[in-house]
Amino acid sequence: MQHANKNCVNKYVVGDDVDVDLYPFLLRYKDGRIERLLRSPFVLASDDPTTNRGVATRDVVVDHVTGVSARLFLPSLAAAMAGNRRLPVVVYIHGGSFCTESAFCRTYHRYATSLAAAAGALVVSVEYRLAPEHPIPAAYDDAWSALRWATSPLTTDPWLAAHADPRRTFLVGDSAGGNIAYHTAVRASLRQDDVTGVEGVVIVQPYFWGAERLPSEASSADGTAVLPVNGVDRLWPFVTAGKAGNEDPRINPTDEEIASLTMTCRRVMVAVAKKDTLRERGVRLFERVRDCYDLTGGGEVTLVESEGEDHGFHLYNPLRATSRSLMESIVQFINRPPAPEKNGGFHLHAWEGKSSSRTTNKTLTRTELVMLGVPSRPFRDVFDYGVDMKQHCSGTICMSAAYGGTSKIGRRGNDATSNMANYGLFKGPVRPNKAYKGPAGATAFPGVHGFTHFF
């Protein structure tokens, strides 16, 4: 598998021999060569937890026919303290526009390590096949294989057999991985005989799109977003080998799919970034899941929105305050007690300035809007690059590495400075209701939380 160094992106030049330009992710040349630009170096697995912040790692082959594999992350302290109680299982699906990045690369190795340690969960990070060598639906099939493997009651994997609780299985993914996680959960809802079940789904800045431009997507065409609109428009036809356009239901989910998901998966979390080109698609998915829960018997759906941030910020700036807060929200979601059975209860609705509570014959339906603030000090960039490494390259939006260019991001291990605005902390009520007359500083919306302190 080709493994390009991220620092090479500063040398990016479009030549006559380039057939497809999906910068900053991938170039395809006329002779068929593929150059993946956005990928960090590979990291070896180690079953010694002392070398990886208390998390042991091990690589396994999931499917010997396709060669699909995964990296397992076992938090040794959580496993030791659990006793007879088993750990939740997180099947993690990495992002990278369906065509780059890896479960074995430094970016996702470190993120999965942090998730396993913070959540006390056994993480199965899927190394799925990438387009264009393996067009969609290969990635979907690989994620499905990994879910079945991780939840099989006949597993022979020693870590899963000794520590995993398949009844508490979560599908988690970011960007393209968020799309794959969603569809894997839908597939599980339709084929319950093949998997134990999925307790919850977490999709972070998910890649969903459509043929018609939404208002926020039109405003993202001004050249300030990490993901330019014209690049997103061209991505799906490329990763499907020209067999599907942007009207494809795999990137524009149908109501029937969402209804199927909510019938069996009772907990969904959608996380979006305020400046992300894909933000509005994520918010709309949250609303549709919420409406389905209202109609189909209840569940729990949470929207987490990170103010002042763009696509992928939590991966490339993991020590940033908003990244830590997002991680905390995901950890709390995973470790929250299971959603109640469908035996009646209390219905709570809080969204867009509206709040109501009433007794209903449905289960507990909780809808949350979590607003994450932005930090008041520069971030430390531990990966040598960050989300503000954007510059104009010959009229095309691109990302420049931390070395050189106009970016002032500090090198790894040094205090960093940034050209980004020095935002203040988000304070006060979340989307305050003008008619609210309660105590000062309180939120008008029950079930809606605003994080105001991060360090």
XYZ file of C-alpha atoms in Angstrom:
455
model
C 0.000 0.000 0.000
C 1.497 3.343 -1.027
C 2.373 5.561 1.868
C 3.111 9.207 1.016
C 4.773 11.576 3.446
C 2.592 14.566 4.359
C 5.539 16.935 4.076
C 5.592 16.369 0.318
C 2.464 18.480 -0.139
C 4.513 21.672 -0.257
C 6.089 20.386 -3.473
C 2.714 19.898 -5.108
C 2.716 20.953 -8.758
C 0.043 20.041 -11.298
C 1.629 18.785 -14.455
C 0.319 17.736 -17.827
C 0.640 14.102 -16.777
C -1.958 14.440 -13.976
C -5.258 12.839 -14.917
C -7.277 13.454 -11.730
C -6.438 16.166 -9.204
C -8.066 15.635 -5.804
C -5.562 17.709 -3.871
C -4.817 17.570 -0.942
C -5.826 13.922 -0.891
C -4.749 12.219 -4.091
C -3.369 12.600 -7.598
C -3.901 10.115 -10.387
C -1.543 10.235 -13.328
C -2.327 9.369 -16.922
C -0.191 6.259 -16.706
C -2.432 4.985 -13.888
C -0.102 5.770 -10.980
C -1.742 6.914 -7.731
C -0.023 9.369 -5.422
C -1.602 9.775 -1.995
C -0.596 13.116 -0.546
C -2.477 13.308 2.741
C -1.148 10.463 4.852
C 1.019 10.361 7.927
C 3.733 7.716 8.482
C 2.859 4.185 9.523
C 3.221 3.220 13.186
C 4.005 -0.315 14.285
C 1.681 -2.090 16.698
C 3.003 -3.145 20.101
C 1.480 -5.390 22.747
C 3.519 -3.536 25.377
C 1.116 -0.922 26.825
C 3.956 1.064 28.419
C 5.052 2.204 24.955
C 1.639 3.580 24.003
C 0.118 5.428 26.953
C -1.158 2.311 28.647
C -2.800 0.871 25.528
C -1.617 -2.379 23.970
C -2.042 -2.712 20.201
C -2.116 -5.678 17.844
C -2.848 -6.156 14.147
C -5.203 -8.894 12.952
C -6.514 -10.165 9.623
C -10.290 -9.884 9.506
C -10.915 -11.519 6.131
C -8.249 -13.741 4.558
C -10.005 -13.618 1.194
C -9.981 -9.833 0.767
C -7.011 -9.180 3.035
C -8.960 -6.714 5.166
C -7.301 -6.186 8.523
C -7.687 -4.151 11.683
C -5.641 -2.782 14.564
C -6.892 -3.582 18.060
C -6.391 -1.174 20.955
C -6.732 -2.624 24.467
C -6.530 -0.202 27.436
C -4.634 -2.308 29.955
C -5.681 -0.394 33.071
C -9.386 -0.470 32.176
C -9.143 -4.168 31.361
C -7.420 -4.893 34.670
C -9.925 -2.896 36.713
C -12.992 -4.271 34.928
C -12.804 -7.639 36.677
C -15.692 -9.748 35.451
C -17.230 -6.774 33.670
C -16.299 -6.624 30.005
C -15.351 -3.561 27.981
C -17.440 -1.843 25.311
C -16.335 -2.506 21.738
C -15.732 0.432 19.393
C -15.435 -0.410 15.711
C -13.638 2.672 14.384
C -13.624 3.608 10.688
C -11.093 6.215 9.639
C -11.668 9.123 7.284
C -9.694 10.208 4.250
C -12.225 10.776 1.474
C -12.544 7.019 0.824
C -9.183 7.103 -0.944
C -6.422 7.797 1.585
C -5.269 7.443 5.220
C -4.991 4.210 7.193
C -5.781 2.585 10.523
C -2.027 2.043 10.819
C -0.948 5.640 10.188
C 0.244 7.929 12.977
C -2.825 10.175 12.905
C -5.380 7.416 13.434
C -3.135 5.247 15.601
C -2.837 8.096 18.100
C -6.504 9.011 17.907
C -7.643 5.423 18.472
C -5.164 5.148 21.355
C -6.657 8.225 22.989
C -10.202 6.960 22.438
C -9.430 3.525 23.906
C -7.725 5.021 26.961
C -10.337 7.703 27.620
C -13.400 5.512 27.044
C -12.006 2.346 28.565
C -13.063 0.558 25.393
C -11.571 -2.099 23.156
C -11.167 -0.313 19.826
C -11.138 -2.193 16.518
C -9.775 0.239 13.927
C -10.601 -1.029 10.438
C -8.035 -1.049 7.636
C -10.461 -1.045 4.712
C -9.597 -1.073 1.039
C -9.217 2.315 -0.632
C -10.471 3.792 -3.882
C -9.677 4.094 -6.728
C -7.946 0.686 -6.728
C -10.949 -0.675 -4.826
C -13.988 1.488 -5.673
C -17.044 1.815 -3.457
C -18.669 -0.410 -2.185
C -15.433 -2.202 -1.160
C -15.032 0.021 1.904
C -18.619 -0.695 3.002
C -18.104 -4.440 2.634
C -14.864 -4.315 4.617
C -16.449 -2.393 7.493
C -19.296 -4.894 7.561
C -16.823 -7.779 7.686
C -15.005 -6.110 10.569
C -18.227 -5.572 12.527
C -19.268 -9.198 12.092
C -15.801 -10.373 13.086
C -15.655 -8.156 16.186
C -19.093 -9.200 17.450
C -19.013 -12.895 16.569
C -19.871 -15.157 19.523
C -17.472 -17.682 17.997
C -14.478 -15.355 18.017
C -11.083 -16.919 18.572
C -9.317 -13.611 19.053
C -7.887 -13.675 22.599
C -8.537 -10.001 23.374
C -12.119 -10.037 22.174
C -12.809 -13.364 23.875
C -11.414 -12.177 27.206
C -12.439 -8.519 27.358
C -15.149 -7.550 24.834
C -18.830 -7.070 25.556
C -20.454 -7.412 22.114
C -23.774 -6.221 23.574
C -22.148 -2.801 23.959
C -20.862 -2.342 20.420
C -20.458 1.121 18.931
C -19.711 2.156 15.365
C -17.601 5.324 15.244
C -16.142 7.124 12.245
C -15.093 10.524 10.983
C -15.607 12.164 7.588
C -15.780 9.352 4.996
C -15.540 6.950 7.935
C -18.652 8.566 9.385
C -20.501 7.782 6.175
C -19.259 4.183 6.271
C -20.157 3.827 9.970
C -23.687 5.052 9.270
C -24.228 2.614 6.410
C -22.722 -0.247 8.412
C -25.233 0.469 11.178
C -28.074 0.511 8.634
C -26.866 -2.814 7.260
C -26.777 -4.233 10.785
C -30.373 -3.100 11.333
C -31.457 -5.037 8.248
C -29.409 -8.159 8.990
C -29.763 -8.687 12.710
C -29.085 -12.394 12.384
C -25.516 -11.638 11.270
C -24.424 -9.400 14.171
C -25.151 -9.169 17.881
C -26.396 -5.606 17.456
C -25.152 -2.033 17.568
C -25.789 -0.073 20.757
C -24.860 3.305 19.280
C -23.379 5.161 16.326
C -21.054 8.178 16.486
C -20.445 10.007 13.212
C -18.017 12.910 13.333
C -18.143 15.506 10.546
C -19.642 12.847 8.264
C -19.269 12.929 4.518
C -22.769 13.337 3.134
C -23.586 15.389 0.068
C -26.163 15.828 -2.677
C -26.767 17.049 -6.188
C -28.488 20.223 -4.966
C -26.445 22.881 -3.191
C -27.533 23.827 0.333
C -27.193 27.427 1.552
C -24.131 26.795 3.719
C -22.455 24.887 0.898
C -22.850 27.835 -1.412
C -21.162 30.081 1.156
C -18.317 27.553 1.483
C -17.422 28.158 -2.153
C -15.626 31.383 -1.177
C -12.322 29.530 -0.729
C -11.986 29.667 3.059
C -13.018 26.099 3.969
C -10.704 23.108 4.370
C -12.939 21.140 1.987
C -13.696 23.196 -1.133
C -17.130 22.643 -2.639
C -15.818 21.872 -6.120
C -13.535 19.204 -4.659
C -16.387 17.563 -2.749
C -18.502 17.609 -5.900
C -15.867 15.611 -7.795
C -15.046 13.100 -5.063
C -17.981 10.672 -5.145
C -17.943 10.004 -8.919
C -14.219 9.316 -8.579
C -14.374 6.846 -5.654
C -17.264 4.971 -7.304
C -15.312 4.617 -10.570
C -17.812 6.845 -12.344
C -20.758 4.589 -11.544
C -22.614 7.055 -9.283
C -23.218 10.776 -9.048
C -23.976 13.084 -6.140
C -27.641 12.092 -6.113
C -26.579 8.613 -4.916
C -28.463 7.628 -1.714
C -25.189 6.393 -0.248
C -24.174 10.020 0.246
C -27.691 11.420 0.480
C -29.485 8.974 2.827
C -33.111 8.099 2.259
C -35.856 8.368 4.856
C -36.391 4.603 4.650
C -32.760 3.959 5.606
C -32.890 6.298 8.574
C -36.156 4.774 9.765
C -34.602 1.316 9.569
C -31.604 2.463 11.597
C -33.699 3.976 14.365
C -35.805 0.845 14.736
C -32.854 -1.122 16.105
C -30.109 1.356 17.050
C -31.389 3.491 19.901
C -28.474 5.887 20.281
C -26.982 8.191 17.653
C -24.500 11.033 17.983
C -23.679 13.455 15.171
C -20.742 15.842 15.593
C -20.234 18.792 13.252
C -17.786 21.680 13.004
C -19.149 25.189 12.571
C -16.931 26.111 9.587
C -17.068 22.713 7.875
C -18.434 22.576 4.338
C -20.243 19.362 5.344
C -21.829 20.858 8.489
C -25.376 21.387 7.212
C -25.620 17.827 5.889
C -24.711 16.519 9.335
C -27.241 18.750 11.064
C -29.968 17.619 8.690
C -29.168 13.982 9.375
C -29.469 14.691 13.106
C -32.885 16.271 12.567
C -34.111 13.343 10.491
C -32.933 10.807 13.081
C -34.657 12.843 15.799
C -37.907 12.895 13.839
C -37.739 9.143 13.237
C -37.244 8.476 16.934
C -40.336 10.540 17.612
C -42.307 8.338 15.214
C -40.859 4.897 15.826
C -40.788 4.531 19.587
C -37.967 6.624 20.889
C -34.238 6.685 21.312
C -31.412 9.065 22.047
C -29.882 11.442 19.527
C -27.209 14.035 20.232
C -25.798 16.828 18.087
C -22.380 18.188 19.065
C -21.266 21.357 17.323
C -17.738 22.755 17.661
C -17.638 26.525 17.290
C -14.868 28.147 15.266
C -13.560 24.870 13.833
C -13.287 23.284 10.397
C -13.176 19.763 9.039
C -10.824 17.331 10.778
C -9.644 19.728 13.486
C -9.808 17.069 16.217
C -7.373 14.815 14.372
C -4.733 17.345 13.480
C -4.962 19.444 16.654
C -5.643 16.795 19.317
C -4.519 18.985 22.232
C -6.763 21.864 21.222
C -9.529 22.622 23.720
C -12.321 21.842 21.277
C -10.671 18.546 20.373
C -10.532 17.548 24.032
C -14.147 18.549 24.546
C -15.263 16.576 21.507
C -13.402 13.545 22.811
C -15.109 13.998 26.184
C -18.528 14.076 24.511
C -17.786 10.852 22.617
C -16.493 9.132 25.757
C -19.587 10.157 27.717
C -21.806 8.860 24.918
C -20.070 5.469 24.888
C -20.135 5.083 28.662
C -23.685 6.300 29.181
C -26.046 3.588 30.483
C -27.873 1.763 27.674
C -31.049 3.349 26.354
C -34.141 1.962 28.125
C -36.395 -0.655 26.628
C -39.612 0.416 24.941
C -41.778 0.413 28.053
C -43.037 3.966 28.244
C -41.475 7.008 29.839
C -40.694 10.673 29.438
C -40.190 12.559 26.196
C -37.779 15.482 26.135
C -37.260 17.665 23.101
C -34.750 20.499 23.017
C -33.549 21.966 19.734
C -33.351 25.312 17.957
C -34.808 27.333 20.817
C -37.772 25.041 21.398
C -38.267 23.014 24.537
C -41.125 20.883 25.687
C -41.786 17.971 27.966
C -44.756 15.752 28.173
C -45.810 12.316 29.290
C -45.953 9.900 26.377
C -46.319 6.200 25.714
C -42.942 6.176 24.015
C -39.601 5.323 25.524
C -37.245 7.996 26.781
C -36.348 10.161 23.820
C -33.524 12.524 24.564
C -32.371 15.123 22.089
C -29.279 17.115 22.958
C -27.487 20.040 21.406
C -23.966 20.339 22.748
C -22.069 23.500 21.862
C -18.299 23.258 22.249
C -16.400 26.522 22.609
C -13.075 27.471 21.096
C -9.802 27.913 22.986
C -8.378 31.166 24.258
C -4.764 30.249 23.553
C -2.799 28.799 20.600
C -2.663 25.054 20.201
C 0.313 22.726 20.313
C 0.540 20.917 16.996
C 1.898 17.462 17.830
C 1.614 16.122 14.284
C 3.652 18.874 12.585
C 0.588 20.126 10.714
C -2.790 21.627 11.476
C -6.143 22.645 10.051
C -4.985 26.195 9.428
C -2.383 24.986 6.938
C -4.508 26.240 4.064
C -3.323 28.554 1.327
C -4.259 29.376 -2.241
C -2.337 27.304 -4.766
C -2.841 28.482 -8.339
C -6.495 29.244 -7.661
C -7.111 25.873 -5.957
C -7.711 25.547 -2.239
C -5.017 23.361 -0.757
C -3.273 22.596 2.479
C 0.396 23.336 3.141
C 2.500 21.372 5.595
C 3.762 22.944 8.779
C 7.232 23.244 7.321
C 7.557 26.300 5.119
C 4.772 28.212 3.388
C 2.920 30.943 5.239
C 1.921 28.786 8.200
C 3.465 29.659 11.568
C 2.499 26.411 13.222
C 5.244 25.299 15.583
C 7.185 22.114 15.033
C 6.445 19.054 17.084
C 7.508 19.462 20.709
C 7.723 23.253 20.573
C 5.143 25.811 21.565
C 3.159 26.765 18.513
C 1.836 30.010 17.257
C -0.868 30.358 14.667
C -2.294 32.828 12.193
C -5.758 31.829 13.346
C -7.847 34.280 15.327
C -7.408 34.098 19.091
C -10.993 33.251 20.014
C -12.369 33.577 23.515
C -14.132 30.831 25.397
C -17.778 30.216 24.625
C -19.728 31.387 27.639
C -23.281 31.775 28.793
C -26.484 30.069 27.708
C -26.613 28.000 24.551
C -28.872 29.626 21.943
C -30.678 31.573 24.690
C -34.434 31.903 24.528
C -35.336 35.579 24.826
C -38.487 34.691 26.694
C -36.549 32.755 29.342
C -36.678 34.425 32.769
C -34.682 31.893 34.805
C -31.482 32.426 36.810
C -28.640 34.304 35.214
C -26.236 32.049 33.329
C -28.678 29.153 33.155
C -29.751 27.627 29.875
C -33.327 27.904 28.759
C -33.220 24.421 27.272
C -33.322 21.285 29.416
C -31.068 18.579 28.018
C -28.826 21.108 26.259
C -25.330 21.514 27.639
C -22.769 24.256 27.029
C -19.148 23.546 27.923
C -17.467 26.694 29.233
C -14.155 25.454 30.711
C -11.620 23.256 29.003
C -8.247 23.299 30.815
